PDB file of C-alpha atoms and ligand atoms in Angstrom:
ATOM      1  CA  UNK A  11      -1.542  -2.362 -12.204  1.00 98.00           C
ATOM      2  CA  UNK A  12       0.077  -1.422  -8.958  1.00 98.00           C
ATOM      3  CA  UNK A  13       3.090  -1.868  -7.876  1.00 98.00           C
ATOM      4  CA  UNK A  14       4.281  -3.372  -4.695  1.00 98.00           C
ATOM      5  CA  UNK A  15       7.680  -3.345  -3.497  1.00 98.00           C
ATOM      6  CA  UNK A  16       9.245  -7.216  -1.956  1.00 98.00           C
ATOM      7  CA  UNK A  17      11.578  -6.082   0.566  1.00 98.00           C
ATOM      8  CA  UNK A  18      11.422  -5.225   4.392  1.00 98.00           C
ATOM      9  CA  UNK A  19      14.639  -3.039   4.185  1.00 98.00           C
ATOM     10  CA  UNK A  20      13.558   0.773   4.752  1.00 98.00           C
ATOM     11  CA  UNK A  21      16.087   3.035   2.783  1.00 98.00           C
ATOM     12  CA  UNK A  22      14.920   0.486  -0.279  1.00 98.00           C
ATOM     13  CA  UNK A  23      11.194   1.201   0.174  1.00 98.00           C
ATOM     14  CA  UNK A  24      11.740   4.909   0.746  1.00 98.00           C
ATOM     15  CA  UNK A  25      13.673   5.193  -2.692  1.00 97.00           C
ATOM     16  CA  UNK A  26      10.612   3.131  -4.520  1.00 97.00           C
ATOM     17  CA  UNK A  27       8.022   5.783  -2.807  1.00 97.00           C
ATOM     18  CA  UNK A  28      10.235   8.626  -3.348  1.00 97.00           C
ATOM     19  CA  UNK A  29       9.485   7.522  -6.896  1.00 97.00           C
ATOM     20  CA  UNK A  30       5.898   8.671  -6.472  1.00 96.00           C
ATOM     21  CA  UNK A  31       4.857   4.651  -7.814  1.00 96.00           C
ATOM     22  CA  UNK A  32       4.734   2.889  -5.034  1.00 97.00           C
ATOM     23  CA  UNK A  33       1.284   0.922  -4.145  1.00 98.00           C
ATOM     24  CA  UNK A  34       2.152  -0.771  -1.079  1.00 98.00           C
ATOM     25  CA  UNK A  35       4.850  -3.579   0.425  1.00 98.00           C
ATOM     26  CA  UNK A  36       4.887  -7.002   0.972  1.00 98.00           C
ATOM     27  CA  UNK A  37       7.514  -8.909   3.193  1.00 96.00           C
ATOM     28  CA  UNK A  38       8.042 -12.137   4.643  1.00 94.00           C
ATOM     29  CA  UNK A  39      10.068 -14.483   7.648  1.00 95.00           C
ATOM     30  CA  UNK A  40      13.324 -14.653   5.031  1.00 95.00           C
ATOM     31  CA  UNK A  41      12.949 -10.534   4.031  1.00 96.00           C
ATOM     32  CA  UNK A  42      12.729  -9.602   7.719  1.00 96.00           C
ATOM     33  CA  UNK A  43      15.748 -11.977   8.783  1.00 95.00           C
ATOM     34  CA  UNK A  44      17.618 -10.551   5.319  1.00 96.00           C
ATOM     35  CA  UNK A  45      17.340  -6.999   7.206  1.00 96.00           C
ATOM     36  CA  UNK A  46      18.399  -8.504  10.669  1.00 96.00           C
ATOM     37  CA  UNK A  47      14.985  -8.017  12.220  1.00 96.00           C
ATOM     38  CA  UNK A  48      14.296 -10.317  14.913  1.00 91.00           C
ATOM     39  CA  UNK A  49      12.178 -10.780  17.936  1.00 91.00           C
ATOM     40  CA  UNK A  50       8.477  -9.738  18.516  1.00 91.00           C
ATOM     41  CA  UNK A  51       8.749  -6.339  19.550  1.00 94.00           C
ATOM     42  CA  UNK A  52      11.633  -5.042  16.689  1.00 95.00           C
ATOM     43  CA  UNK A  53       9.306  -7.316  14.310  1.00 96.00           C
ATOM     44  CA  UNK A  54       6.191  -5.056  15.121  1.00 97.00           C
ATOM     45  CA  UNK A  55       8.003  -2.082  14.796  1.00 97.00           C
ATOM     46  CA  UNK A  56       9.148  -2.303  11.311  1.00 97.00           C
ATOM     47  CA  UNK A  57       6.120  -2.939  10.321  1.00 97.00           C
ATOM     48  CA  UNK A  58       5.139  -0.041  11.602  1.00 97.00           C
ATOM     49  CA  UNK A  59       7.846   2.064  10.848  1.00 97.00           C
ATOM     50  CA  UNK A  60       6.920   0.787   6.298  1.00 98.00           C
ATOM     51  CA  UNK A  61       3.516   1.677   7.363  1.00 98.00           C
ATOM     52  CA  UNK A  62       4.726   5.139   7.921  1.00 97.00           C
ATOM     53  CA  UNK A  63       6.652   5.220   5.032  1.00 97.00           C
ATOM     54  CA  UNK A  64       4.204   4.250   2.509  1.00 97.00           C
ATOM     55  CA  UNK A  65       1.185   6.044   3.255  1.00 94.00           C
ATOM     56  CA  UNK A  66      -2.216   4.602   2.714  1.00 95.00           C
ATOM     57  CA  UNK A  67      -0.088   1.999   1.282  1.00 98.00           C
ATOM     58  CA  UNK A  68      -1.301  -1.807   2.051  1.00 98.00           C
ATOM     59  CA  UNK A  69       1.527  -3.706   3.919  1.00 98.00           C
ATOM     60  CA  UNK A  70       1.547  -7.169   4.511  1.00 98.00           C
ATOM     61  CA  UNK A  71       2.672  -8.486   7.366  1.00 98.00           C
ATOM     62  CA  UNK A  72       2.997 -12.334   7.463  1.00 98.00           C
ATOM     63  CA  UNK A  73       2.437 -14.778  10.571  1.00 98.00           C
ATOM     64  CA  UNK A  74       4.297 -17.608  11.355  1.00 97.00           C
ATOM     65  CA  UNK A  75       1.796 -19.744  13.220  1.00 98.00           C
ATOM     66  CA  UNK A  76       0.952 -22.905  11.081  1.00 98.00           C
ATOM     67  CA  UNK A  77      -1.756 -23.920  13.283  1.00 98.00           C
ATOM     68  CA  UNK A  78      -5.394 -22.268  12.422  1.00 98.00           C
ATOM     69  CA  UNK A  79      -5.233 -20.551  16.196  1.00 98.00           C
ATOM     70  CA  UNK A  80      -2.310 -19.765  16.015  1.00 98.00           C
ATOM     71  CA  UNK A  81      -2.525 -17.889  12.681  1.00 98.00           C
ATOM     72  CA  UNK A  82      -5.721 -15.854  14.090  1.00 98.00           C
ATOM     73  CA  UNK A  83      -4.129 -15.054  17.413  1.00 98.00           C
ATOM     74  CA  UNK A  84      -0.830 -14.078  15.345  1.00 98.00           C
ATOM     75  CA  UNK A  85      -3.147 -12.170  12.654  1.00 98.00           C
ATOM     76  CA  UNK A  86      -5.415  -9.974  14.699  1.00 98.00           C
ATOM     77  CA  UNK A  87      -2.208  -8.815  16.361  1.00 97.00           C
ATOM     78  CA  UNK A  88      -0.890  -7.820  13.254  1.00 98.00           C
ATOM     79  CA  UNK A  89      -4.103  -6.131  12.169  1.00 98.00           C
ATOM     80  CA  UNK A  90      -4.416  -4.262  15.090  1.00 97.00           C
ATOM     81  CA  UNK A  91      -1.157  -2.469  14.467  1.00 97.00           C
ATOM     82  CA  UNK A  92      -2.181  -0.104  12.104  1.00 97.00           C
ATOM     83  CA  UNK A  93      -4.983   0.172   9.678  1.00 97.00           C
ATOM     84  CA  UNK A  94      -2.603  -0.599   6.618  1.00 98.00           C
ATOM     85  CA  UNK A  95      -1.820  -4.230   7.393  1.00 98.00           C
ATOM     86  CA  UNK A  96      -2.784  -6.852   5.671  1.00 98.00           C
ATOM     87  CA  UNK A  97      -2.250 -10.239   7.223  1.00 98.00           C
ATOM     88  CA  UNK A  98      -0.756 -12.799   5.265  1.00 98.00           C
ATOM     89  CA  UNK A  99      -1.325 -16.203   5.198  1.00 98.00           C
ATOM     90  CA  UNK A 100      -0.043 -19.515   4.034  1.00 98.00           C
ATOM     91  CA  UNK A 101      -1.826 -21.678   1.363  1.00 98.00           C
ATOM     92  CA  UNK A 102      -2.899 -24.584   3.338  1.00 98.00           C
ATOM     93  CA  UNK A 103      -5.673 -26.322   4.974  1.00 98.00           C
ATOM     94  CA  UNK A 104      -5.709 -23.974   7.968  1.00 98.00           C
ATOM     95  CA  UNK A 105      -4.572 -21.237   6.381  1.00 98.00           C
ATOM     96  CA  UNK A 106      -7.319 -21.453   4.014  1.00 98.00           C
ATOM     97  CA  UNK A 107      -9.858 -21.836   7.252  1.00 98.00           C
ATOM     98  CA  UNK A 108      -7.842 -18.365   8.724  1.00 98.00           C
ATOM     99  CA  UNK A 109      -8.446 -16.401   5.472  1.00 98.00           C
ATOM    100  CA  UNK A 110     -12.483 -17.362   5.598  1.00 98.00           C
ATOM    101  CA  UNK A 111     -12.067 -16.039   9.059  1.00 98.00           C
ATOM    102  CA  UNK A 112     -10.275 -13.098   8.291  1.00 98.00           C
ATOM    103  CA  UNK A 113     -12.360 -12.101   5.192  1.00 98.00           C
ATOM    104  CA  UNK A 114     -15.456 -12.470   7.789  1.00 98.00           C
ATOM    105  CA  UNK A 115     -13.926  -9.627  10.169  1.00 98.00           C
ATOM    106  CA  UNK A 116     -13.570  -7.665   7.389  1.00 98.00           C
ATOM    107  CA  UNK A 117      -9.746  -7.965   8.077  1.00 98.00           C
ATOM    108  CA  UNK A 118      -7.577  -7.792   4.737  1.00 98.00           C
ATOM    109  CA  UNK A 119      -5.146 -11.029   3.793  1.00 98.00           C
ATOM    110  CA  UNK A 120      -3.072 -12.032   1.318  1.00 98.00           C
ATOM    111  CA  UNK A 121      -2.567 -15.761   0.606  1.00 98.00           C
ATOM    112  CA  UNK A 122       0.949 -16.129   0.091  1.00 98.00           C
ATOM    113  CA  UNK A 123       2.921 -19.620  -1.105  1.00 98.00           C
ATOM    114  CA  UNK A 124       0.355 -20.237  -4.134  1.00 98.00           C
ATOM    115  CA  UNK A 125       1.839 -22.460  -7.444  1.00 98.00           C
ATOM    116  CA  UNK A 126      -1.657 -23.525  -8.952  1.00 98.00           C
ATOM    117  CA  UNK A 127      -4.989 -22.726 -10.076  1.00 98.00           C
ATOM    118  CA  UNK A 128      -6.611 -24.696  -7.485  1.00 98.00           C
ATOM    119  CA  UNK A 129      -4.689 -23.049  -4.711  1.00 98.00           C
ATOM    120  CA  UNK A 130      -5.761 -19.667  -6.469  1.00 98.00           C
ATOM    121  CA  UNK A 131      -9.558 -20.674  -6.671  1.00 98.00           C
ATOM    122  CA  UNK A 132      -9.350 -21.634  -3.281  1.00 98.00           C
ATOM    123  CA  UNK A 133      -8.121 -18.084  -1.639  1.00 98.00           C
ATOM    124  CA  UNK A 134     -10.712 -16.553  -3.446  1.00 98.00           C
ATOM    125  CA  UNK A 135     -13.738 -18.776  -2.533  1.00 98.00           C
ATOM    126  CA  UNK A 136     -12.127 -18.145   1.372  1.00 98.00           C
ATOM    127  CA  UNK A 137     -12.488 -14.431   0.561  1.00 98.00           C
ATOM    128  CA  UNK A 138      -8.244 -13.312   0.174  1.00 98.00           C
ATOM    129  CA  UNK A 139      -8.088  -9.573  -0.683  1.00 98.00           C
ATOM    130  CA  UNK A 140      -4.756 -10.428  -2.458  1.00 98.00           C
ATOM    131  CA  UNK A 141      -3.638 -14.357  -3.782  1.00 98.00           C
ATOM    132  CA  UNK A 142       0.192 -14.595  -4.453  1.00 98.00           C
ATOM    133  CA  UNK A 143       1.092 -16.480  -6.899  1.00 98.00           C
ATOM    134  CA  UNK A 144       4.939 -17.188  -6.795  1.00 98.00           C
ATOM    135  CA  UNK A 145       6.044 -16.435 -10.612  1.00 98.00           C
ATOM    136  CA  UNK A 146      10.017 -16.648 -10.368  1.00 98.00           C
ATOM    137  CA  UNK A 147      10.020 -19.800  -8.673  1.00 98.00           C
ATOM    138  CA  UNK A 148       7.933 -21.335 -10.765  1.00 98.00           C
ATOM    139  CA  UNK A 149      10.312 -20.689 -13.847  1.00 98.00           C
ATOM    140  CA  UNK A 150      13.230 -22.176 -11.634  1.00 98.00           C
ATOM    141  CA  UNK A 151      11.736 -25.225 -12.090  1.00 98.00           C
ATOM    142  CA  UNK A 152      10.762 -25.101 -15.668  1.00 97.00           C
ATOM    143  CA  UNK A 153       6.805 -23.844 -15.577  1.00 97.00           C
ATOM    144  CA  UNK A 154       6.256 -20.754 -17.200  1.00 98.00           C
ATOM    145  CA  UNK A 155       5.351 -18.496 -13.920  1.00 98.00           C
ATOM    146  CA  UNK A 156       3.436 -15.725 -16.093  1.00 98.00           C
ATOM    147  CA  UNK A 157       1.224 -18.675 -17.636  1.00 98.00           C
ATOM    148  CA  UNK A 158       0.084 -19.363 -14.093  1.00 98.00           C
ATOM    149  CA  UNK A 159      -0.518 -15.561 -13.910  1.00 98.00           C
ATOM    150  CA  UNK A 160      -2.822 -15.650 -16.851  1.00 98.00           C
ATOM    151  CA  UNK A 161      -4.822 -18.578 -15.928  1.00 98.00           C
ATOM    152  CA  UNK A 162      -5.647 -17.358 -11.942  1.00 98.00           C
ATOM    153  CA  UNK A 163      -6.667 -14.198 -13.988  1.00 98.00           C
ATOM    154  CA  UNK A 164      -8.808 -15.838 -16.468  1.00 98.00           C
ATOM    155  CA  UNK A 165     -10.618 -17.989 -13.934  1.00 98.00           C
ATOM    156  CA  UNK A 166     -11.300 -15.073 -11.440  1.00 98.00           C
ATOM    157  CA  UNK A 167     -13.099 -12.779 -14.258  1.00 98.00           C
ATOM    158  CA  UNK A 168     -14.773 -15.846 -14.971  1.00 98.00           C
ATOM    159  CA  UNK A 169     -16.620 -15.590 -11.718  1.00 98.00           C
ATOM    160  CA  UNK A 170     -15.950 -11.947 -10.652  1.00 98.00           C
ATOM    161  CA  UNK A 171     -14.192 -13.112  -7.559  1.00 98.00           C
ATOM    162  CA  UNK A 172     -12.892  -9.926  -5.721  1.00 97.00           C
ATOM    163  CA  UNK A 173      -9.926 -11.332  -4.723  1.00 98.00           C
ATOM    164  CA  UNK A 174      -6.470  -9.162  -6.090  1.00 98.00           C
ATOM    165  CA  UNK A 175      -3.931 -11.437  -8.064  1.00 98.00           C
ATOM    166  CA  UNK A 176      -0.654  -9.994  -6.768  1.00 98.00           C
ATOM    167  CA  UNK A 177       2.018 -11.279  -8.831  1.00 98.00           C
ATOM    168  CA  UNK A 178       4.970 -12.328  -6.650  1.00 98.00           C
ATOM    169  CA  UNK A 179       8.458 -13.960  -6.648  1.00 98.00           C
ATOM    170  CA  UNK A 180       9.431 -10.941  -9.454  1.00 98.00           C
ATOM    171  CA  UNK A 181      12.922 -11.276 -10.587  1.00 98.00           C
ATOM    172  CA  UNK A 182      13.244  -8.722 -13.387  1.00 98.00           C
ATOM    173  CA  UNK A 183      11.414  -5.943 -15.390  1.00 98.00           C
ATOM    174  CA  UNK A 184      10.490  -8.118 -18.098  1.00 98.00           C
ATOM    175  CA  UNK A 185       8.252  -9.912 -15.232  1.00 98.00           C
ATOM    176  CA  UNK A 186       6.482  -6.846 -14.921  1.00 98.00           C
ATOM    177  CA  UNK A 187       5.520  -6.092 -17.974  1.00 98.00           C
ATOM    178  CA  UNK A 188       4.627  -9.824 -19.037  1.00 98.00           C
ATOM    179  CA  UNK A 189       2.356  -9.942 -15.959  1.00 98.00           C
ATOM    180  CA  UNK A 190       1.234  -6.550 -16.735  1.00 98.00           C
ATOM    181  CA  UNK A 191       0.507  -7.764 -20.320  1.00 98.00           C
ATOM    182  CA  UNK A 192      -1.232 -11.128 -18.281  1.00 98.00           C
ATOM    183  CA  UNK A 193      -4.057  -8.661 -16.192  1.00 98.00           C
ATOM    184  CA  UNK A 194      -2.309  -9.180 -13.099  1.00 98.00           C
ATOM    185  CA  UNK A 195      -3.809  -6.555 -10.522  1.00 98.00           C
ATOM    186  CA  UNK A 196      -0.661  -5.929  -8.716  1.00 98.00           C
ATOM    187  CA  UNK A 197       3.151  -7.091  -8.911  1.00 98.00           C
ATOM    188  CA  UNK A 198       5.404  -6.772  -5.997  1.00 98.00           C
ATOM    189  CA  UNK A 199       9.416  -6.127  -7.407  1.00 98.00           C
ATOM    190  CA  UNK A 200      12.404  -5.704  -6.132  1.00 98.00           C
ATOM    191  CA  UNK A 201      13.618  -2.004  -6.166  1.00 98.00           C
ATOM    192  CA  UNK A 202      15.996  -3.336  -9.283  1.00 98.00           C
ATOM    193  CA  UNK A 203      13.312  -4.241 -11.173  1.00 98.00           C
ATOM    194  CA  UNK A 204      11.030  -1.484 -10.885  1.00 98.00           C
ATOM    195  CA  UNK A 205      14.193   0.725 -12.011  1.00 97.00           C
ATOM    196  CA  UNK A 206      15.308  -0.998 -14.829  1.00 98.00           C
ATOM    197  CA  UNK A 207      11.925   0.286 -15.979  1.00 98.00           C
ATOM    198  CA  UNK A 208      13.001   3.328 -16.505  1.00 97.00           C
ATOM    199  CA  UNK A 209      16.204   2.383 -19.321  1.00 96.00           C
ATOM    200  CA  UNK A 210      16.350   2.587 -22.333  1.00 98.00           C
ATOM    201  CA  UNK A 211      19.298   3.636 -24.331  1.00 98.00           C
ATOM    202  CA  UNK A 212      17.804   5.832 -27.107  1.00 98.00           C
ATOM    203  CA  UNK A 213      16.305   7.633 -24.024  1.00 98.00           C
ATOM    204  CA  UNK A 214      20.249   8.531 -22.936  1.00 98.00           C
ATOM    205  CA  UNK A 215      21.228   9.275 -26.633  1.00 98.00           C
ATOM    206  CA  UNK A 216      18.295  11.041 -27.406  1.00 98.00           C
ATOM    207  CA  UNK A 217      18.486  13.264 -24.289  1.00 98.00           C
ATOM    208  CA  UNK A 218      22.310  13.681 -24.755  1.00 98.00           C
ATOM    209  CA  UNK A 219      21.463  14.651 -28.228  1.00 98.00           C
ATOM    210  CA  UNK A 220      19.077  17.576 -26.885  1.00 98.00           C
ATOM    211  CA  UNK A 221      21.489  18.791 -24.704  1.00 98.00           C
ATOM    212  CA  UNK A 222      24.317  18.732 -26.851  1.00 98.00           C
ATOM    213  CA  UNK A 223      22.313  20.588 -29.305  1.00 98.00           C
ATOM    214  CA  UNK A 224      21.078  23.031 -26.654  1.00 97.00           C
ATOM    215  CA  UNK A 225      24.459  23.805 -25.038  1.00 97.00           C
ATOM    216  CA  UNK A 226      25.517  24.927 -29.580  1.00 97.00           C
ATOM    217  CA  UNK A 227      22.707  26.857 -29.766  1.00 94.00           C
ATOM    218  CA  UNK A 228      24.304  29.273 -27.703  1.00 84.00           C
TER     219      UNK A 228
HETATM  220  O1  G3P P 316       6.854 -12.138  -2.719  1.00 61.75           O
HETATM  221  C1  G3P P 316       7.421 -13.391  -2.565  1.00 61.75           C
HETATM  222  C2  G3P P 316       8.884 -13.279  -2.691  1.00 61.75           C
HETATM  223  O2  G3P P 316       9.425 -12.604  -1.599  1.00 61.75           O
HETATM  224  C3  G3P P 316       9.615 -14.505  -2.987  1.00 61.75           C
HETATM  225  O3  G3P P 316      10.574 -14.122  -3.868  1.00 61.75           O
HETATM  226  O4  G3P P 316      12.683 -14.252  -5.034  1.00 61.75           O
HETATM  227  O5  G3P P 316      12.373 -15.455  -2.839  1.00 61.75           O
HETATM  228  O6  G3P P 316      11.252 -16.274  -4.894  1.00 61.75           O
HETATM  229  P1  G3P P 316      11.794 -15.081  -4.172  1.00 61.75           P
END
């Protein structure tokens, strides 16, 4: 599975690749205003400047255009920035029509805003590199988010659609690992959840242990 961090703010997403794990980044309009990143030019920067950080890493980059001419305008713009975009795109009626578009420049997208199988089934038959399925909003309002997980997954092997699921909306570790345990292809975390991977206490005791039993050994 890879691992994707959900943030747009830089010092977070050079800790997660300092890590050596990190896959790519996603953001969106509420991460960028989160980081105080306004206006077109400061907006096209930043994504440049995670580009740079995560090498090789895909990046998505999200428009804001609701319109289907709008989104293409707004996409190829984003494309064009650097080879590690990935243009993301809203789950509805145009937005499906943009990602058939997209998919037939051979221009990556992620279809972002997806709660159901049929939204899922949709992305892929329009040809989305990545469908993001929003898990942590889903279980605020009492649907099992990692069930939806499981289903998109069983339906695309089903039909061998290409199309990544990218597990999104992560709250916590255990989200990871019960979408890792689901087949998701990717899940994009917070930085807090990604670390909280690493704890476990019997790791501290049983490394204080070794040292403790080094430093007598003396
Ligand atoms: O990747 C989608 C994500 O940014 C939404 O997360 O926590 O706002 O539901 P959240």
């Amino acid at each position: 599975m890879k691992f994707f961090i959900d943030t747009a703010n830089l010092a977070q997403i050079k800790e997660a690749n300092e890590l050596g794990v990190l896959d790519g980044v996603t953001t969106n309009p509420s991460l960028m205003a989160k980081e105080g990143i306004h206006g077109d030019a400061k907006v096209l920067q930043h994504y440049i400047d995670i580009c740079n950080i995560v090498k090789g890493g895909d990046v998505s980059a999200e428009v804001i255009a609701t319109d289907l001419q709008g989104m293409i305008a707004e996409g190829e713009k984003l494309a064009a920035l650097h080879p590690q975009i990935v243009v993301k795109i809203p789950m509805t009626k145009d937005g499906v029509k943009a990602l058939k578009y997209f998919s037939s420049k051979g221009i990556k997208t992620n279809c972002t805003l997806v709660f159901s199988p049929g939204q899922a089934l949709l992305a892929a038959k329009a040809g989305a590199t990545y469908v993001s399925p929003f898990i942590g909003r889903l279980d605020d309002v009492t649907f099992d988010g990692v069930d939806l997980i499981a289903q998109i997954v069983h339906i695309y092997r089903i039909y061998n659609y290409q199309t990544q699921v990218l597990a999104a909306s992560i709250r916590h570790s255990m989200h990871i690992i019960r979408c890792a345990e689901a087949g998701a292809d990717v899940a994009t975390c917070p930085l807090n959840a990604i670390t909280d991977l690493l704890k476990h206490p019997l790791t501290d005791i049983g490394l204080a242990k070794f040292l403790a039993d080094h430093a007598a050994n003396k």
